[in-house]
Amino acid sequence: MVGSSHEALHRVFQKDPALLTRAFQKVLHVPFPEPRDFAVLNADLTEIEPVERRVDTLMRVETDDGAYLLVVESQGKKDEKKRGSWPYYLAYLYEKYHCEPVLVVITQNSATARWAAQPIRRGLPGWDSLTVRPLVIGPDNVPVIASEREAERDVPLAVLSAMTHGRGAKAAAILEPLALALRTVDGESAAVFGQLIESCLGDPLAKDLWRDLMSEIRYFFNNPVAEKVREEGRVEGRAEDRSEITLEILEWRGIPVTGAVRERVLACTDLEQLKIWSQRAIHVARAEDLFTEGCG
């Protein structure tokens, strides 16, 4: 059970190591060789002295250009002690494994991201003996994936999007399309991703909405009828889900839903129309505005 956003933010890369190299390309825009193999390593860097030093996640990546160590640190707030620990981690790991270490910091906070991205310089002014330049993944560079189609193309990246934006106002726009996209992966992965996302949501109302969505996902995978819907891709089942989620978003936002609105949404079987309404539900001021072109 993942109990905190700190743990979840780096554990997602243990679940899908390839996500980290995609983050290099799609989020950080840093070239990284195509990986051939991954191995999650022991994160304990403690030496004989009784001083515990532990990174959050450590992975070895084999590429055609050689091996790299990916050091992932989850950072909730500014911590000046890290500016001493991070250079130590990299120097120790290079000496131990004799391959290049790469430091990646992931955070849900923009101010922490800016702080973490500052180079760490050690040595004489103008003549650094050591320079550490962390690569930072955070809400300012991770895209908001609010489209079901886009989420289905890369579910782990959509999960990362939900996690990094989980404490901000953009979280609501991500949850509903991501919940639908999770149905395209296996049940075990959907459950793990769902738990990681819940740990990163700061708003109690967002947590409640996500738990409702995950209840539907668990039913979807465990119920034989729902499994048939998944395998055959029946539009009716997806339309019913979409209409119910549209109403849940309005209720979560505190928007009153009249009987007429509820009846019209639940009666609709046009999946494309329901997609439009569910996207509008994130922004409209009145439930009736769902049906007004140009709203939201």
Coordinates of C-alpha atoms in Angstrom, one line a residue:
M1 CA 0.0 0.0 0.0
V2 CA 1.5 3.4 -1.1
G3 CA 0.8 5.8 1.8
S4 CA 2.2 9.1 0.6
S5 CA 2.7 11.2 -2.5
H6 CA 6.5 11.2 -1.8
E7 CA 6.6 7.4 -2.2
A8 CA 4.2 7.3 -5.1
L9 CA 6.1 9.9 -7.2
H10 CA 9.2 7.7 -7.5
R11 CA 7.4 4.3 -7.3
V12 CA 5.7 4.9 -10.6
F13 CA 9.0 4.5 -12.3
Q14 CA 9.6 1.1 -10.6
K15 CA 6.2 0.0 -12.0
D16 CA 7.2 1.1 -15.6
P17 CA 10.9 1.9 -15.9
A18 CA 10.6 2.8 -19.5
L19 CA 8.4 5.7 -18.5
L20 CA 11.5 7.5 -17.1
T21 CA 13.2 7.4 -20.5
R22 CA 10.0 8.6 -22.2
A23 CA 9.9 11.5 -19.7
F24 CA 13.4 12.4 -20.8
Q25 CA 12.2 12.7 -24.4
K26 CA 8.6 14.1 -23.9
V27 CA 8.9 16.2 -20.7
L28 CA 12.5 17.2 -20.3
H29 CA 13.5 17.2 -24.0
V30 CA 16.8 15.6 -23.1
P31 CA 18.2 13.0 -25.6
F32 CA 18.7 9.6 -24.0
P33 CA 19.8 6.4 -25.8
E34 CA 17.1 3.8 -26.5
P35 CA 17.2 1.4 -23.5
R36 CA 17.6 -2.3 -24.0
D37 CA 17.2 -3.5 -20.4
F38 CA 16.3 -2.1 -16.9
A39 CA 17.2 -3.3 -13.4
V40 CA 16.0 -1.7 -10.2
L41 CA 18.9 -1.6 -7.8
N42 CA 19.2 -1.5 -4.0
A43 CA 18.7 2.2 -3.0
D44 CA 20.7 2.0 0.2
L45 CA 24.0 4.0 -0.1
T46 CA 25.0 3.6 3.5
E47 CA 28.7 3.1 4.2
I48 CA 30.4 1.5 7.3
E49 CA 29.8 4.7 9.3
P50 CA 26.4 4.8 11.0
V51 CA 25.1 7.5 8.7
E52 CA 22.1 6.3 6.6
R53 CA 22.0 7.5 3.0
R54 CA 19.3 6.3 0.8
V55 CA 18.0 7.4 -2.6
D56 CA 14.3 7.0 -3.4
T57 CA 14.6 4.9 -6.6
L58 CA 17.8 3.6 -8.3
M59 CA 17.8 1.9 -11.7
R60 CA 20.5 0.7 -14.1
V61 CA 19.7 1.2 -17.8
E62 CA 21.6 -0.7 -20.5
T63 CA 21.8 1.1 -23.9
D64 CA 23.8 0.8 -27.0
D65 CA 25.8 3.7 -25.8
G66 CA 26.6 2.1 -22.5
A67 CA 25.1 1.8 -19.0
Y68 CA 23.5 4.6 -17.0
L69 CA 22.3 4.8 -13.4
L70 CA 19.1 6.7 -13.0
V71 CA 18.7 8.2 -9.6
V72 CA 15.1 9.4 -8.9
E73 CA 14.4 11.6 -5.9
S74 CA 10.9 12.6 -4.9
Q75 CA 10.9 16.1 -3.4
G76 CA 8.0 17.7 -1.6
K77 CA 9.6 20.9 -0.5
K78 CA 12.9 22.8 -0.5
D79 CA 15.6 21.0 1.6
E80 CA 19.0 22.6 1.6
K81 CA 20.5 19.3 3.0
K82 CA 19.8 17.7 -0.4
R83 CA 22.3 20.1 -2.0
G84 CA 24.9 18.3 0.0
S85 CA 23.5 14.8 -0.3
W86 CA 22.9 14.7 -4.1
P87 CA 26.5 15.3 -5.1
Y88 CA 27.5 12.6 -2.6
Y89 CA 25.0 10.2 -4.1
L90 CA 26.3 10.7 -7.7
A91 CA 30.0 10.4 -6.7
Y92 CA 29.4 7.3 -4.6
L93 CA 27.4 5.6 -7.3
Y94 CA 29.9 6.3 -10.0
E95 CA 32.7 4.9 -7.9
K96 CA 30.6 1.8 -6.9
Y97 CA 29.1 0.9 -10.3
H98 CA 31.6 2.6 -12.8
C99 CA 28.8 4.0 -15.0
E100 CA 27.4 7.4 -15.5
P101 CA 24.8 8.5 -12.8
V102 CA 21.9 10.8 -13.9
L103 CA 19.9 12.6 -11.2
V104 CA 16.2 13.1 -11.7
V105 CA 14.0 15.1 -9.2
I106 CA 10.2 14.8 -9.4
T107 CA 7.9 17.1 -7.5
Q108 CA 4.3 18.4 -7.4
N109 CA 5.3 21.9 -6.5
S110 CA 6.5 24.6 -9.0
A111 CA 8.6 26.5 -6.4
T112 CA 10.3 23.3 -5.4
A113 CA 11.0 22.5 -9.0
R114 CA 12.7 25.8 -9.6
W115 CA 14.8 25.4 -6.5
A116 CA 15.8 21.8 -7.4
A117 CA 16.8 22.8 -10.9
Q118 CA 19.5 25.2 -9.7
P119 CA 23.0 23.8 -10.4
I120 CA 24.9 22.7 -7.3
R121 CA 28.5 24.1 -7.6
R122 CA 31.4 23.1 -5.4
G123 CA 34.9 24.6 -5.6
L124 CA 36.4 28.0 -6.3
P125 CA 34.3 30.9 -7.7
G126 CA 34.5 30.6 -11.4
W127 CA 36.3 27.3 -11.3
D128 CA 34.0 24.6 -10.1
S129 CA 35.6 21.3 -8.9
L130 CA 32.1 19.7 -9.1
T131 CA 28.8 20.7 -10.7
V132 CA 25.5 18.8 -10.3
R133 CA 22.7 19.7 -12.6
P134 CA 19.5 17.9 -11.6
L135 CA 16.9 17.1 -14.2
V136 CA 13.5 18.1 -12.8
I137 CA 10.1 16.7 -13.6
G138 CA 7.2 18.8 -12.2
P139 CA 3.9 20.6 -13.0
D140 CA 5.5 23.2 -15.1
N141 CA 6.9 20.8 -17.7
V142 CA 4.6 17.7 -17.5
P143 CA 1.7 18.1 -19.9
V144 CA -1.8 18.0 -18.7
I145 CA -3.3 15.0 -20.5
A146 CA -7.0 15.6 -20.4
S147 CA -8.0 13.6 -23.5
E148 CA -9.0 10.0 -23.3
R149 CA -7.4 9.3 -26.7
E150 CA -4.1 10.8 -25.7
A151 CA -4.2 9.0 -22.3
E152 CA -4.8 5.7 -24.1
R153 CA -1.7 6.3 -26.3
D154 CA 0.6 6.3 -23.2
V155 CA -1.2 5.4 -20.0
P156 CA 1.9 5.5 -17.8
L157 CA 2.7 9.1 -19.0
A158 CA -1.0 10.0 -18.3
V159 CA -0.5 8.6 -14.8
L160 CA 2.6 10.7 -14.3
S161 CA 0.5 13.7 -15.5
A162 CA -2.2 13.0 -12.9
M163 CA 0.4 12.6 -10.2
T164 CA 2.5 15.7 -10.8
H165 CA -0.7 17.9 -11.2
G166 CA -2.4 16.1 -8.3
R167 CA -2.3 19.0 -5.9
G168 CA -3.3 21.7 -8.4
A169 CA -6.4 22.9 -10.0
K170 CA -5.8 20.9 -13.2
A171 CA -6.2 17.5 -11.5
A172 CA -9.9 17.3 -12.2
A173 CA -9.4 17.6 -16.0
I174 CA -7.1 14.5 -15.9
L175 CA -9.0 12.1 -13.7
E176 CA -12.0 11.2 -15.8
P177 CA -10.3 10.5 -19.2
L178 CA -7.5 8.7 -17.4
A179 CA -10.0 6.4 -15.6
L180 CA -11.4 5.4 -18.9
A181 CA -7.9 4.9 -20.4
L182 CA -6.9 2.6 -17.5
R183 CA -9.4 0.0 -19.0
T184 CA -6.9 -0.5 -21.8
V185 CA -4.3 -2.0 -19.5
D186 CA -4.4 -5.2 -17.5
G187 CA -6.2 -5.2 -14.2
E188 CA -3.1 -5.5 -12.0
S189 CA -1.5 -2.5 -13.6
A190 CA -4.7 -0.5 -13.4
A191 CA -4.9 -1.2 -9.7
V192 CA -1.3 -0.1 -9.0
F193 CA -1.6 3.0 -11.1
G194 CA -4.9 3.9 -9.4
Q195 CA -3.3 3.6 -5.9
L196 CA -0.3 5.7 -6.9
I197 CA -2.6 8.4 -8.3
E198 CA -4.8 8.5 -5.1
S199 CA -1.7 9.0 -3.0
C200 CA -0.8 12.2 -5.0
L201 CA -4.2 13.9 -4.9
G202 CA -4.3 16.8 -2.5
D203 CA -8.0 17.7 -2.6
P204 CA -10.3 15.4 -0.5
L205 CA -13.1 15.9 -3.1
A206 CA -10.7 14.8 -5.9
K207 CA -9.8 11.7 -3.8
D208 CA -13.5 10.9 -3.4
L209 CA -14.1 11.3 -7.2
W210 CA -11.1 9.1 -8.0
R211 CA -12.2 6.4 -5.6
D212 CA -15.6 6.3 -7.3
L213 CA -13.9 6.1 -10.7
M214 CA -11.6 3.3 -9.4
S215 CA -14.7 1.4 -8.0
E216 CA -16.1 1.4 -11.5
I217 CA -12.7 0.2 -12.9
R218 CA -12.6 -2.7 -10.4
Y219 CA -16.1 -3.7 -11.3
F220 CA -15.2 -3.4 -15.0
F221 CA -12.3 -5.9 -14.6
N222 CA -14.0 -8.3 -12.1
N223 CA -17.5 -8.6 -13.4
P224 CA -17.9 -11.1 -16.3
V225 CA -20.5 -8.9 -18.1
A226 CA -18.2 -5.9 -17.8
E227 CA -15.3 -8.0 -19.1
K228 CA -17.3 -8.9 -22.1
V229 CA -17.9 -5.2 -22.7
R230 CA -14.2 -4.6 -22.5
E231 CA -13.3 -7.3 -24.9
E232 CA -15.9 -6.5 -27.5
G233 CA -15.6 -2.7 -27.1
R234 CA -19.4 -2.2 -26.9
V235 CA -20.2 1.5 -27.3
E236 CA -23.3 1.2 -25.0
G237 CA -21.3 0.3 -21.9
R238 CA -18.8 3.1 -22.5
A239 CA -21.6 5.6 -23.1
E240 CA -23.2 4.6 -19.8
D241 CA -19.9 5.0 -18.0
R242 CA -19.3 8.4 -19.6
S243 CA -22.7 9.8 -18.8
E244 CA -22.4 8.8 -15.1
I245 CA -18.9 10.2 -14.8
T246 CA -20.1 13.5 -16.4
L247 CA -22.7 13.9 -13.7
E248 CA -20.2 12.9 -11.0
I249 CA -17.8 15.7 -12.1
L250 CA -20.6 18.3 -11.9
E251 CA -21.5 17.1 -8.4
W252 CA -17.9 17.0 -7.3
R253 CA -17.6 20.6 -8.4
G254 CA -20.7 21.6 -6.5
I255 CA -22.7 22.3 -9.6
P256 CA -26.5 21.7 -9.0
V257 CA -27.9 19.1 -11.4
T258 CA -31.6 19.3 -12.2
G259 CA -33.7 16.3 -13.0
A260 CA -34.0 17.4 -16.6
V261 CA -30.2 17.6 -17.0
R262 CA -29.7 14.2 -15.4
E263 CA -32.3 12.6 -17.5
R264 CA -30.9 14.0 -20.8
V265 CA -27.3 13.0 -20.0
L266 CA -28.3 9.4 -18.9
A267 CA -30.5 9.0 -22.0
C268 CA -27.7 9.9 -24.4
T269 CA -26.1 6.9 -26.2
D270 CA -23.9 9.0 -28.6
L271 CA -20.4 8.4 -27.2
E272 CA -18.9 11.4 -29.1
Q273 CA -21.5 13.7 -27.7
L274 CA -21.0 12.4 -24.2
K275 CA -17.2 13.0 -24.5
I276 CA -18.0 16.7 -25.4
W277 CA -20.3 17.0 -22.4
S278 CA -17.8 15.3 -20.0
Q279 CA -15.1 17.7 -21.1
R280 CA -17.4 20.7 -20.6
A281 CA -18.4 19.4 -17.1
I282 CA -14.9 20.4 -16.0
H283 CA -15.4 24.1 -16.7
V284 CA -19.1 25.0 -17.0
A285 CA -20.8 27.3 -14.4
R286 CA -24.2 25.7 -14.7
A287 CA -25.2 22.2 -15.5
E288 CA -27.4 23.4 -18.4
D289 CA -24.3 24.8 -20.1
L290 CA -23.3 21.3 -20.9
F291 CA -25.7 21.5 -23.9
T292 CA -24.6 25.0 -25.1
E293 CA -22.0 25.0 -27.9
G294 CA -19.0 27.1 -27.0
C295 CA -19.3 26.7 -23.2
G296 CA -16.3 25.2 -21.4

